[in-house]
Coordinates of C-alpha atoms and ligand atoms in Angstrom, one line a residue:
X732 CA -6.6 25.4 0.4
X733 CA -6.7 21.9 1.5
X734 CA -10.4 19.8 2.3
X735 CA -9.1 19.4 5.8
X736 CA -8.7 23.9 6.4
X737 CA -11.7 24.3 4.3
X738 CA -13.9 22.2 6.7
X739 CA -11.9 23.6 9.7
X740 CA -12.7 26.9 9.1
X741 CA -14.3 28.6 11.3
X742 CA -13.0 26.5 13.8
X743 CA -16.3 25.7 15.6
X744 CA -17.0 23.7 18.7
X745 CA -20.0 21.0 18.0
X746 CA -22.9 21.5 20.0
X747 CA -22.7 17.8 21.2
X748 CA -26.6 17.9 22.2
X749 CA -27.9 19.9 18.7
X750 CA -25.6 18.6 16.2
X751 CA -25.7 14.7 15.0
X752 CA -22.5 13.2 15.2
X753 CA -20.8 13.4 11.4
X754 CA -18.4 10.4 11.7
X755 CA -17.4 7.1 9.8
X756 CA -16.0 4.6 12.5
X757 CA -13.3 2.7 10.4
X758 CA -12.1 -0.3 13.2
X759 CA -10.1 -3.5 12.5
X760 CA -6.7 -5.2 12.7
X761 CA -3.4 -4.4 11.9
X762 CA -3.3 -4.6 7.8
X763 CA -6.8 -4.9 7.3
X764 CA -6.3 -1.5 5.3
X765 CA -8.1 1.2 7.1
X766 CA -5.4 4.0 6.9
X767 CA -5.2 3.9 3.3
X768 CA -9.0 3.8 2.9
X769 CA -9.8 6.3 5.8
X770 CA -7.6 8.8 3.7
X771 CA -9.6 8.1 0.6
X772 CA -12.7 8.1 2.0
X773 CA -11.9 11.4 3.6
X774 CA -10.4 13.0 0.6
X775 CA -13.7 12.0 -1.3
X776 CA -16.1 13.5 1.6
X777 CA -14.3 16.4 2.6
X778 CA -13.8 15.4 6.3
X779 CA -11.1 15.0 8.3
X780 CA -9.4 11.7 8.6
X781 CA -8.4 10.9 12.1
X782 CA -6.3 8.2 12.8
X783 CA -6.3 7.1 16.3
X784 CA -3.4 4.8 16.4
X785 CA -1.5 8.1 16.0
X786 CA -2.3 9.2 19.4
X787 CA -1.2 6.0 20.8
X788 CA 2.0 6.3 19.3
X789 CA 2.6 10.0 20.0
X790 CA 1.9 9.1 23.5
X791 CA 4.5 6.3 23.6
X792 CA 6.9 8.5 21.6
X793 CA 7.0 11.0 23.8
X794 CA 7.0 8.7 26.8
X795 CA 10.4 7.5 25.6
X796 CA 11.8 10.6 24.8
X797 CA 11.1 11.8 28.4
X798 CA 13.0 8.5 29.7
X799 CA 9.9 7.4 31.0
X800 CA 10.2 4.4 29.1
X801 CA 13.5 2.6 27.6
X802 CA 13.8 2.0 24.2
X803 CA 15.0 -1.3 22.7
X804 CA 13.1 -3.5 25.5
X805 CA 9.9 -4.9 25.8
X806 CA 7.6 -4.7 28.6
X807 CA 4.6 -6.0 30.0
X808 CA 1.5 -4.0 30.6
X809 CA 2.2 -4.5 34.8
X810 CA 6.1 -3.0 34.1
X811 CA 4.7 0.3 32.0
X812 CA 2.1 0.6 34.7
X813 CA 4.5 0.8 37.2
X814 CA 6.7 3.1 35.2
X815 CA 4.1 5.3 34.7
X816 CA 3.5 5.7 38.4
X817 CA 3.5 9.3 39.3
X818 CA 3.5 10.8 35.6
X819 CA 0.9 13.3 35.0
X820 CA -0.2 12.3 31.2
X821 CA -2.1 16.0 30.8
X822 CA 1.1 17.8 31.5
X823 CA 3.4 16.4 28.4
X824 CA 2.0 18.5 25.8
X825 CA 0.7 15.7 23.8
X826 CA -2.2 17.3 21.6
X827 CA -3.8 16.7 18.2
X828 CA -3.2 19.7 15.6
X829 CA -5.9 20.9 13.6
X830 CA -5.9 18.4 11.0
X831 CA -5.2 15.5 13.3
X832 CA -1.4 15.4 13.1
X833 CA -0.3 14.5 16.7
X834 CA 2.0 17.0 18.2
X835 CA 4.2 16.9 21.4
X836 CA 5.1 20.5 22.8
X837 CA 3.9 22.2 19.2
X838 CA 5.9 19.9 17.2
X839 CA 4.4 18.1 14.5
X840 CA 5.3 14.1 14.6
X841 CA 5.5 12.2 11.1
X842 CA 6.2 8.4 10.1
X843 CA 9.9 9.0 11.6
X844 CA 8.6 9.7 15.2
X845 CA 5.5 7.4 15.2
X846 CA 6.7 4.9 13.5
X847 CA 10.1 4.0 15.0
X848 CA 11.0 0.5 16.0
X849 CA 11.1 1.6 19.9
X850 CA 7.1 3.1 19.3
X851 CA 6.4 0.1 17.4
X852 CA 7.1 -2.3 20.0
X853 CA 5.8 -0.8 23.0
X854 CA 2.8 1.0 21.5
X855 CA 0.3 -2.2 21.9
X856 CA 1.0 -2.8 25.7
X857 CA 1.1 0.8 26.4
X858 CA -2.6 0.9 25.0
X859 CA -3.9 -1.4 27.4
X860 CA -3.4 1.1 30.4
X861 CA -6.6 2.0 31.3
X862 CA -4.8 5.7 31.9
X863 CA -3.5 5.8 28.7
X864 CA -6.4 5.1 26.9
X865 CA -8.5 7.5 28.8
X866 CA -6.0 10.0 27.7
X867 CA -6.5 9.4 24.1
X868 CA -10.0 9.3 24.2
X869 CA -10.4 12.6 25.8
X870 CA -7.8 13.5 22.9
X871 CA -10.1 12.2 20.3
X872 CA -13.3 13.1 21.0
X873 CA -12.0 16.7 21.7
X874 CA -10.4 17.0 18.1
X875 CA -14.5 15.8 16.8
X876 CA -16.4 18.2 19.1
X877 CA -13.9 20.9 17.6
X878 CA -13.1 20.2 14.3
X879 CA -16.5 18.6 12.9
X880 CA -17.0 15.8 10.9
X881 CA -14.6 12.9 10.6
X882 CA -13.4 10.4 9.4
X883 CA -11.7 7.9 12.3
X884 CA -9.9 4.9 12.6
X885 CA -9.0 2.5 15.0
X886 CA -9.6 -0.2 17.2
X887 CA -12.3 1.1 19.2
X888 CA -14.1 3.5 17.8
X889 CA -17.5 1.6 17.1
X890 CA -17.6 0.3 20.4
X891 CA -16.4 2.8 22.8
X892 CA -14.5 6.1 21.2
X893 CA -18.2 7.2 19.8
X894 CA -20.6 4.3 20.1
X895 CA -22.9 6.7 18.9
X896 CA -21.5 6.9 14.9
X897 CA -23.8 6.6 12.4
X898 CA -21.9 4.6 9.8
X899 CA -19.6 2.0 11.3
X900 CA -17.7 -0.8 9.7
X901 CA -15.1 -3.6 10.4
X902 CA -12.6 -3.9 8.0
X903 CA -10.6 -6.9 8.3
X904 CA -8.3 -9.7 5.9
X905 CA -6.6 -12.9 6.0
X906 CA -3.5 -12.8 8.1
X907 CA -1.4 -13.4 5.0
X908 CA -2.5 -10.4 3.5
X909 CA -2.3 -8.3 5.4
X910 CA 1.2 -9.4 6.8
X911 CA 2.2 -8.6 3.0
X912 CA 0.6 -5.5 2.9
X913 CA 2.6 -4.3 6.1
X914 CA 5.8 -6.1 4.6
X915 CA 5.5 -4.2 1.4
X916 CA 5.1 -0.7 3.7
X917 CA 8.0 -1.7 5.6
X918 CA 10.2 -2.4 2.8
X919 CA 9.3 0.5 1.3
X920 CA 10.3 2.6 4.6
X921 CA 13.7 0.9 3.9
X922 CA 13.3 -1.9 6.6
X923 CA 14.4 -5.0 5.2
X924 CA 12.7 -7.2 7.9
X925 CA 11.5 -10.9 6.4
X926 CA 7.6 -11.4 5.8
X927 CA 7.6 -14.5 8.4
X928 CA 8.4 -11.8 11.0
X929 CA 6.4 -8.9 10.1
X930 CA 3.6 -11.9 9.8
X931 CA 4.3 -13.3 13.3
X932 CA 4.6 -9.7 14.7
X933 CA 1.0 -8.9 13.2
X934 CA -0.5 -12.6 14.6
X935 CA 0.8 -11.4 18.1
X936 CA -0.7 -7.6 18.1
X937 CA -3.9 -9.2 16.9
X938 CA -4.2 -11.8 19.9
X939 CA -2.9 -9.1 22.6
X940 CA -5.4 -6.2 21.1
X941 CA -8.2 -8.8 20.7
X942 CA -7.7 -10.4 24.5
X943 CA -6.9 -7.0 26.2
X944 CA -9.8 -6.3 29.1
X945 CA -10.1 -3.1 28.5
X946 CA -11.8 -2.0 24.4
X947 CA -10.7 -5.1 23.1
X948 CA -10.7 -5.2 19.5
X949 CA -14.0 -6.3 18.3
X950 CA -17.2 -5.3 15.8
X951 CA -19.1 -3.2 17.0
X952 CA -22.9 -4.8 16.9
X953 CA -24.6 -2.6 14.5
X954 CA -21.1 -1.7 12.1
X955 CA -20.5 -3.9 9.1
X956 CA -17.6 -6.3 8.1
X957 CA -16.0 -6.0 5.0
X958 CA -13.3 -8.4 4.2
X959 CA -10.8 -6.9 2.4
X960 CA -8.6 -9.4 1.2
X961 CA -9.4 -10.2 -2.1
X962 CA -10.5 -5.9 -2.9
X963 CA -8.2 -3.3 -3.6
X964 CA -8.6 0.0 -2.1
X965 CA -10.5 1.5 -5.0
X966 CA -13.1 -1.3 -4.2
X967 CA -13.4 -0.8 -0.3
X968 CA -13.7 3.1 -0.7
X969 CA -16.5 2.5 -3.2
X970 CA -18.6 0.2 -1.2
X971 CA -17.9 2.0 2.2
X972 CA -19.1 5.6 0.0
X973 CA -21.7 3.8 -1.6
X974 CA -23.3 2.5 2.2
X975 CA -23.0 5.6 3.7
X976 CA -24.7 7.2 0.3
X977 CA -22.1 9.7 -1.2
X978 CA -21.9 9.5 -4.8
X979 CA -19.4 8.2 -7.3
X980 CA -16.3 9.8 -7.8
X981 CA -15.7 12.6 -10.0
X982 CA -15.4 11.5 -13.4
X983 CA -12.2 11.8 -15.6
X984 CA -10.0 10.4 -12.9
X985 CA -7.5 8.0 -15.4
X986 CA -6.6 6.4 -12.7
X987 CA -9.9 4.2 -12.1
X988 CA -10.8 4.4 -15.7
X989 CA -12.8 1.6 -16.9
X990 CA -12.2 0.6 -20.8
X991 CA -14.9 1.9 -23.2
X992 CA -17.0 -0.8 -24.2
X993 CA -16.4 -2.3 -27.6
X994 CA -12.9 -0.1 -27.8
X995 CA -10.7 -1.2 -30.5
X996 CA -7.9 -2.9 -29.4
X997 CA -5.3 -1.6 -31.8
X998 CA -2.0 -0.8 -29.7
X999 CA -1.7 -4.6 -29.2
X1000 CA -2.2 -7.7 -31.1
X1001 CA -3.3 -9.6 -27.9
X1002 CA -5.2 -13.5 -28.7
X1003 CA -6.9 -13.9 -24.8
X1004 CA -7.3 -17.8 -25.1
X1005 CA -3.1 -17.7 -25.8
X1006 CA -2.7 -15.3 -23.3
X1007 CA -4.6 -17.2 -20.7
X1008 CA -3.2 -20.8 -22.2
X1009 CA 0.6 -19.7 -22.2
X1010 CA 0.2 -18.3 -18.5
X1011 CA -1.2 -20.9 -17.0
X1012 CA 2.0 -23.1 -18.3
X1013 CA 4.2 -20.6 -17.1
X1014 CA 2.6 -20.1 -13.7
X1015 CA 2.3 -24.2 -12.9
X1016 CA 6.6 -24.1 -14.5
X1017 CA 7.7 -20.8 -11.8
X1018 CA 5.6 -22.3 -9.1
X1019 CA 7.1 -25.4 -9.7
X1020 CA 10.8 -25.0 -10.4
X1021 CA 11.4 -21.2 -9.3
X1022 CA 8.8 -21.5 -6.3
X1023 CA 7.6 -18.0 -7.2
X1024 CA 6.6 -16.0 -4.0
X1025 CA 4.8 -12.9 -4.2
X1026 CA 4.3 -10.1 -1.7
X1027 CA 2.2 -7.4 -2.1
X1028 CA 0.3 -8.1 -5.0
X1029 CA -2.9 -6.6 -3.8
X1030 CA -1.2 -2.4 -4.4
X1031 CA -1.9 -3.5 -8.2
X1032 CA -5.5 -2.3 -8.7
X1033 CA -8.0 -4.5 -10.3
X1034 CA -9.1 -1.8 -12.9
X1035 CA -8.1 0.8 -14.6
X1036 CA -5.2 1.8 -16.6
X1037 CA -1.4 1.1 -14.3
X1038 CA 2.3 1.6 -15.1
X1039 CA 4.0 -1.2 -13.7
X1040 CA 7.8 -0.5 -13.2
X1041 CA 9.7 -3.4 -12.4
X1042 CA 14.0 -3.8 -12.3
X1043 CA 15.3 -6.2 -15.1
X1044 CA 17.6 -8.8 -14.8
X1045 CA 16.4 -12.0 -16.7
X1046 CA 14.2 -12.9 -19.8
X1047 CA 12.2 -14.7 -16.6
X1048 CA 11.4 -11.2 -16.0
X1049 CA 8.0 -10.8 -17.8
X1050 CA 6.6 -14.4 -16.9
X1051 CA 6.9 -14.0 -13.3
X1052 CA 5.4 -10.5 -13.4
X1053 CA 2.8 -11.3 -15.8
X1054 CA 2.1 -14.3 -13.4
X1055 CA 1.7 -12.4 -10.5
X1056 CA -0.5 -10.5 -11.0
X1057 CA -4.3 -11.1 -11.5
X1058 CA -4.9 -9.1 -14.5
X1059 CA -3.7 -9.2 -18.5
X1060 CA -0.6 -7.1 -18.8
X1061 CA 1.3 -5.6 -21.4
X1062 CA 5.2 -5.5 -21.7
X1063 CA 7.3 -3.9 -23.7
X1064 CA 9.8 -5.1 -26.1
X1065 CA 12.3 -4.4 -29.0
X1066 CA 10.3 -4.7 -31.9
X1067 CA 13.6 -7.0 -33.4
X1068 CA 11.7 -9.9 -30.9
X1069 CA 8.7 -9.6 -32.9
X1070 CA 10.8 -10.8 -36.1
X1071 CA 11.8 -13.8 -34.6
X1072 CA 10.2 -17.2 -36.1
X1073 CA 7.7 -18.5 -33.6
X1074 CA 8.8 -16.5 -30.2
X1075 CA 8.1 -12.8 -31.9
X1076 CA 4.3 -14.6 -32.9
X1077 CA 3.9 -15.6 -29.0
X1078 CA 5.2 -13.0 -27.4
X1079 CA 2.7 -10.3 -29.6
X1080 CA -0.4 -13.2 -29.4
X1081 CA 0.5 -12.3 -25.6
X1082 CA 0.1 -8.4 -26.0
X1083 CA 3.4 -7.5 -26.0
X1084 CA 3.6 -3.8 -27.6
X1085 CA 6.8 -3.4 -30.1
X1086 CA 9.4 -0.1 -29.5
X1087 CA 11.5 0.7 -32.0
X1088 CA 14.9 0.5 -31.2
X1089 CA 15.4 4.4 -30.4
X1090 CA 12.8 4.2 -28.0
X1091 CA 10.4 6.8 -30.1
X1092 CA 7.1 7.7 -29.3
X1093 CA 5.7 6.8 -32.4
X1094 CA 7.7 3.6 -32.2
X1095 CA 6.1 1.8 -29.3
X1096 CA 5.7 4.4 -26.4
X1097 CA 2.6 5.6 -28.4
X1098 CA 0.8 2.0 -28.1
X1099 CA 1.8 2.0 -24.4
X1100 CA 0.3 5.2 -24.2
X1101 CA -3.1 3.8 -26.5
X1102 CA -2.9 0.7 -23.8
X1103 CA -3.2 3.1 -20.6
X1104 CA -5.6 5.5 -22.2
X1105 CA -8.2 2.1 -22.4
X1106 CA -7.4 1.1 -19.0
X1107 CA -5.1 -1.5 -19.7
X1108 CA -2.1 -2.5 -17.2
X1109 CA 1.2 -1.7 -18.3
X1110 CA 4.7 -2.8 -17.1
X1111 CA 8.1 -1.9 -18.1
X1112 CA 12.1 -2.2 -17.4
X1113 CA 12.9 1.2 -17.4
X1114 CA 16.5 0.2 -16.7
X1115 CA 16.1 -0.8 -20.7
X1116 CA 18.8 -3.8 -21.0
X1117 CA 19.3 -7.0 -18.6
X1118 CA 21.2 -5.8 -15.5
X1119 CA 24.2 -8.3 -15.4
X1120 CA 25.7 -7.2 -11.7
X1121 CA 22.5 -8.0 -9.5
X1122 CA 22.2 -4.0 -9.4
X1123 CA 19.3 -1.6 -10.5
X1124 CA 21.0 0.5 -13.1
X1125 CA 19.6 4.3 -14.1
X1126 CA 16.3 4.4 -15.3
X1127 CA 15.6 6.0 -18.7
X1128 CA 13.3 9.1 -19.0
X1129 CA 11.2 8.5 -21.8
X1130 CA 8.7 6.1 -19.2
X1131 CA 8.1 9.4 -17.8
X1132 CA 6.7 10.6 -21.2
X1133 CA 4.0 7.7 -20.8
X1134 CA 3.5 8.5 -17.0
X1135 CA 3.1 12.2 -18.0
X1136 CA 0.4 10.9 -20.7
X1137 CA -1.8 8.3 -18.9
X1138 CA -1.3 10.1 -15.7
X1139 CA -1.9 6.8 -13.6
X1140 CA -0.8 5.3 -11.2
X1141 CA 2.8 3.5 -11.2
X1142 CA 3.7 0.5 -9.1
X1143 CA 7.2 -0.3 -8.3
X1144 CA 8.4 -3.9 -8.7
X1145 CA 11.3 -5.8 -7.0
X1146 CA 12.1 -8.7 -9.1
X1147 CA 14.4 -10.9 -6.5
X1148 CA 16.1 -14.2 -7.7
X1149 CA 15.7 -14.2 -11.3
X1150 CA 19.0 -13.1 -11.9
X1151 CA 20.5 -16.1 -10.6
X1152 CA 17.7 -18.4 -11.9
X1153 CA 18.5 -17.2 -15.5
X1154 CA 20.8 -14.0 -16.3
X1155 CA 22.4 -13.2 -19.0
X1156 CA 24.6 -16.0 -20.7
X1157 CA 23.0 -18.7 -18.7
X1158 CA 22.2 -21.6 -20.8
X1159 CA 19.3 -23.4 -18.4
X1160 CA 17.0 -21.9 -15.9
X1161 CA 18.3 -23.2 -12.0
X1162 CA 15.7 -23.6 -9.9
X1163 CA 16.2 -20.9 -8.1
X1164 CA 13.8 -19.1 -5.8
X1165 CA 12.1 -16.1 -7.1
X1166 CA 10.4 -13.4 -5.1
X1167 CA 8.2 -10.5 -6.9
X1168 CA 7.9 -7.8 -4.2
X1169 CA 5.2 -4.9 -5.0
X1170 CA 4.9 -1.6 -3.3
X1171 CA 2.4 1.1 -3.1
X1172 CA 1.0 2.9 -6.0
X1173 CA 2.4 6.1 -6.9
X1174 CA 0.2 9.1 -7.6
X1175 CA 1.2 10.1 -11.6
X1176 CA 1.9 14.1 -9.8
X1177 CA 4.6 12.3 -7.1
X1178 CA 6.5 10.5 -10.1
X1179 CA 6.2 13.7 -12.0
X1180 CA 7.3 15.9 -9.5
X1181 CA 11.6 16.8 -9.6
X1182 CA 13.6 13.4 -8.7
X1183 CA 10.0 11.2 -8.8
X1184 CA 11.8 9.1 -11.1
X1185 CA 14.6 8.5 -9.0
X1186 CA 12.2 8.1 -5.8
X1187 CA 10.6 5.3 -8.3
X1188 CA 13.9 3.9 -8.7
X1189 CA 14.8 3.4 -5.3
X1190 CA 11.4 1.9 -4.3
X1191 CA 12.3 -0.5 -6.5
X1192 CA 15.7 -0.7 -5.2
X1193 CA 14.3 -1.9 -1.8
X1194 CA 11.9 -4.3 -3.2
X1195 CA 14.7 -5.7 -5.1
X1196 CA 17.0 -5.9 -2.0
X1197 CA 19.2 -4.3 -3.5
X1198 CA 20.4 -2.5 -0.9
Ligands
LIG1316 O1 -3.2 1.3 14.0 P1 -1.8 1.4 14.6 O2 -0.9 0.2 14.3 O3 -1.1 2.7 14.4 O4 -2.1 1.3 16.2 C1 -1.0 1.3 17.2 C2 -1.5 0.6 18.4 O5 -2.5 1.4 19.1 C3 -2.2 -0.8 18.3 O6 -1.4 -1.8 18.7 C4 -3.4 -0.7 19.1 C5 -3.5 0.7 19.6 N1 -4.8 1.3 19.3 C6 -5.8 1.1 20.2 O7 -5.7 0.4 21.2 N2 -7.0 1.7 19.9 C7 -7.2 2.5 18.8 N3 -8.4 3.1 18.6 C8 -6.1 2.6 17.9 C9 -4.9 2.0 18.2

């Protein structure tokens, strides 16, 4: 039984003038992270999570669906006004299911529904009818009296949706960020839309939600900011749970795992003033000559062991991950490199971890494994030779042995460019662009569930745009 049917059940009405209000008002912009971290939070207090955008965009959904409104145009808040003269909002069976899935005649709505192109573009002036926001309202503070406590996020919820919340707070990030965090989910929903426009799309949601008369977005005066750009979600969920007093997470989760202090490090022969000496020549030569971008760097977490997966293409391929991100990492390679005079020497002064040529456990998998177990970051090519076609090729099992071991979390990589800059047979590296695309971490039980590898593998497919 899920957290959300246990705390459902019985299915009580809240006493709005005995009980106190049991809700965590998560409001901010676009990107600023609030979904991921109102899930977590959620998951860690056994509330519900309610996300009020949902019921924005059910609403518009089902608006278009009806004809109401047209698809594929936009419209001003004056033009959806007038098209929704006459339409009775109670009577299109718009509701919110018992664990705050938004339905529309008893059907459940999902990502495809609510987040269609059509919903996405007219979901922001659609909100600034005073009708339709009175609607959702009335939506959301039924599903609270009902269902208990909550987690809900928003744009409004401090201020207006329940001004009375005892634990409010403002999540919000640079533009940039979170324009890369939305680009990585949108890639990742197969959308290969450029960052400049999901970043322009976000700067003019944030100026029309911020300037609307009615709930504009804002702080609330007594909810705290926390700006998320430079924290990972780990970090956000542990300073939100730590205001609002609930105690650390359960321990033995891998997946946040800090080293143990003094641990030997055996399964590498890492020399940390090379490592950091070496990358910050390599960083200053990609910047420089490959003008390295990199978009969604923040899904790596800052702790705790990580599988990185990335495609492979180009002996470039390490250095611009490596580079990318803001923590040591360890790659893997044939231990053959280590033999070579002077390279083999850097590359194992750099924490490189040796397999032997078949690939065994006990040949290089089992350091990877050692690596993860201290909370180390790990990334591999699971393709296991330079791709030579600009195509991500099959990916070998065995990574799933290491997956199955650490159980961690797994990143997918798109390594764009690199390819081109220098492939295989190239005798010079051509300045070419370079883009290292990152998507959300994978829960070790998805990637281990049938076809999670090949889920992986497409993931990195779309970050690669190699589609
Ligand atoms: O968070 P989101 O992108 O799913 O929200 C979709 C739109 O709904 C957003 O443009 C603003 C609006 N919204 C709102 O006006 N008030 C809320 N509490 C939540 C969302």
């Amino acid at each position: 039984m899920s957290a959300d049917s246990q705390t459902l059940a019985p299915l009580a009405r809240r006493d709005a003038a005995r009980t106190p209000l049991q809700v965590v008002a998560l409001d901010g912009p676009a990107g600023a992270g609030k979904s991921t971290v109102a899930r977590e939070l959620a998951r860690r207090l056994g509330w519900h999570r309610l996300d009020t955008g949902a019921s924005y965009r059910a609403l518009t959904w089902c608006l278009l669906e009806r004809g109401v409104l047209r698809s594929g145009a936009d419209a001003t808040a004056a033009e959806l006004s007038a098209a929704l003269l006459g339409v009775d909002l109670q009577q299109l069976g718009v509701a919110l299911d018992h664990d705050g899935t938004p339905t529309v005649a008893g059907r459940r709505l999902g990502d495809a529904e609510l987040r269609a192109q059509a919903v996405d573009r007219l979901v922001s002036p659609l909100s600034q009818l005073a009708v339709v926001r009175e609607f959702a309202r009335a939506l959301q503070r039924r599903f609270v009296d009902a269902g208990g406590p909550a987690v809900v996020d928003g744009r409004d919820i401090g201020t207006v949706v329940f001004p009375d919340a005892p634990h409010k707070f403002f999540l919000d990030a640079d533009l940039d960020v979170r324009a890369a965090r939305r680009h990585a989910e949108e890639l990742a929903r197969g959308r290969d839309v450029s960052f400049e426009a999901v970043r322009a799309a976000i700067a003019e949601r944030d100026a029309r939600d911020a300037g609307r008369e009615l709930s504009p977005l804002r702080a609330a005066d007594d909810a705290e900011r926390v700006d998320t750009s430079a924290l990972t979600v780990d970090e956000v969920v542990e300073l939100l749970a730590a205001r609002i007093g609930v105690a650390a997470p359960a321990a033995g989760r891998a997946a946040t795992a800090a080293p143990p202090a003094g641990a030997p490090e055996r399964y590498s022969g890492l020399v940390p003033w090379f490592y950091w000496l070496s990358h910050a020549v390599a960083r200053l030569f990609i910047r420089v000559w490959l003008r390295r971008r990199r978009v969604g760097a923040e899904h790596v977490p800052a702790r705790g062991a990580v599988l990185l997966i990335a495609n492979h293409q180009s002996f470039l391929d390490p250095p611009l991950v490596g580079t990318a991100v803001g923590r040591t990492v360890h790659f893997l390679a044939r231990r053959t490199l280590a033999r070579v005079p002077v390279f083999g020497a850097m590359i194992r002064w750099q924490g490189t971890l040796f397999v032997d040529k078949d690939g065994s456990a006990r040949g290089g998998l089992g350091a990877a494994a050692q690596a993860l177990a201290a909370g180390r970051a790990v990334c591999v090519f699971p393709e296991g030779t330079r791709s030579d076609d600009g195509h991500v090729h099959e990916f070998q099992r065995g990574v799933l042995l290491l997956v199955r071991r650490a159980r961690c979390p797994v990143v997918p990589i798109g390594i764009r460019g690199a390819g081109r800059a220098f492939g295989r047979g190239a005798k010079w590296i051509r300045p070419v662009r370079c883009e290292i695309h990152f998507g959300p971490a994978l829960p070790a039980a998805d990637v281990l569930t049938e076809g999670g590898l090949e889920r992986v593998r497409q993931q990195v497919r779309i970050l690669a745009g190699d589609v």
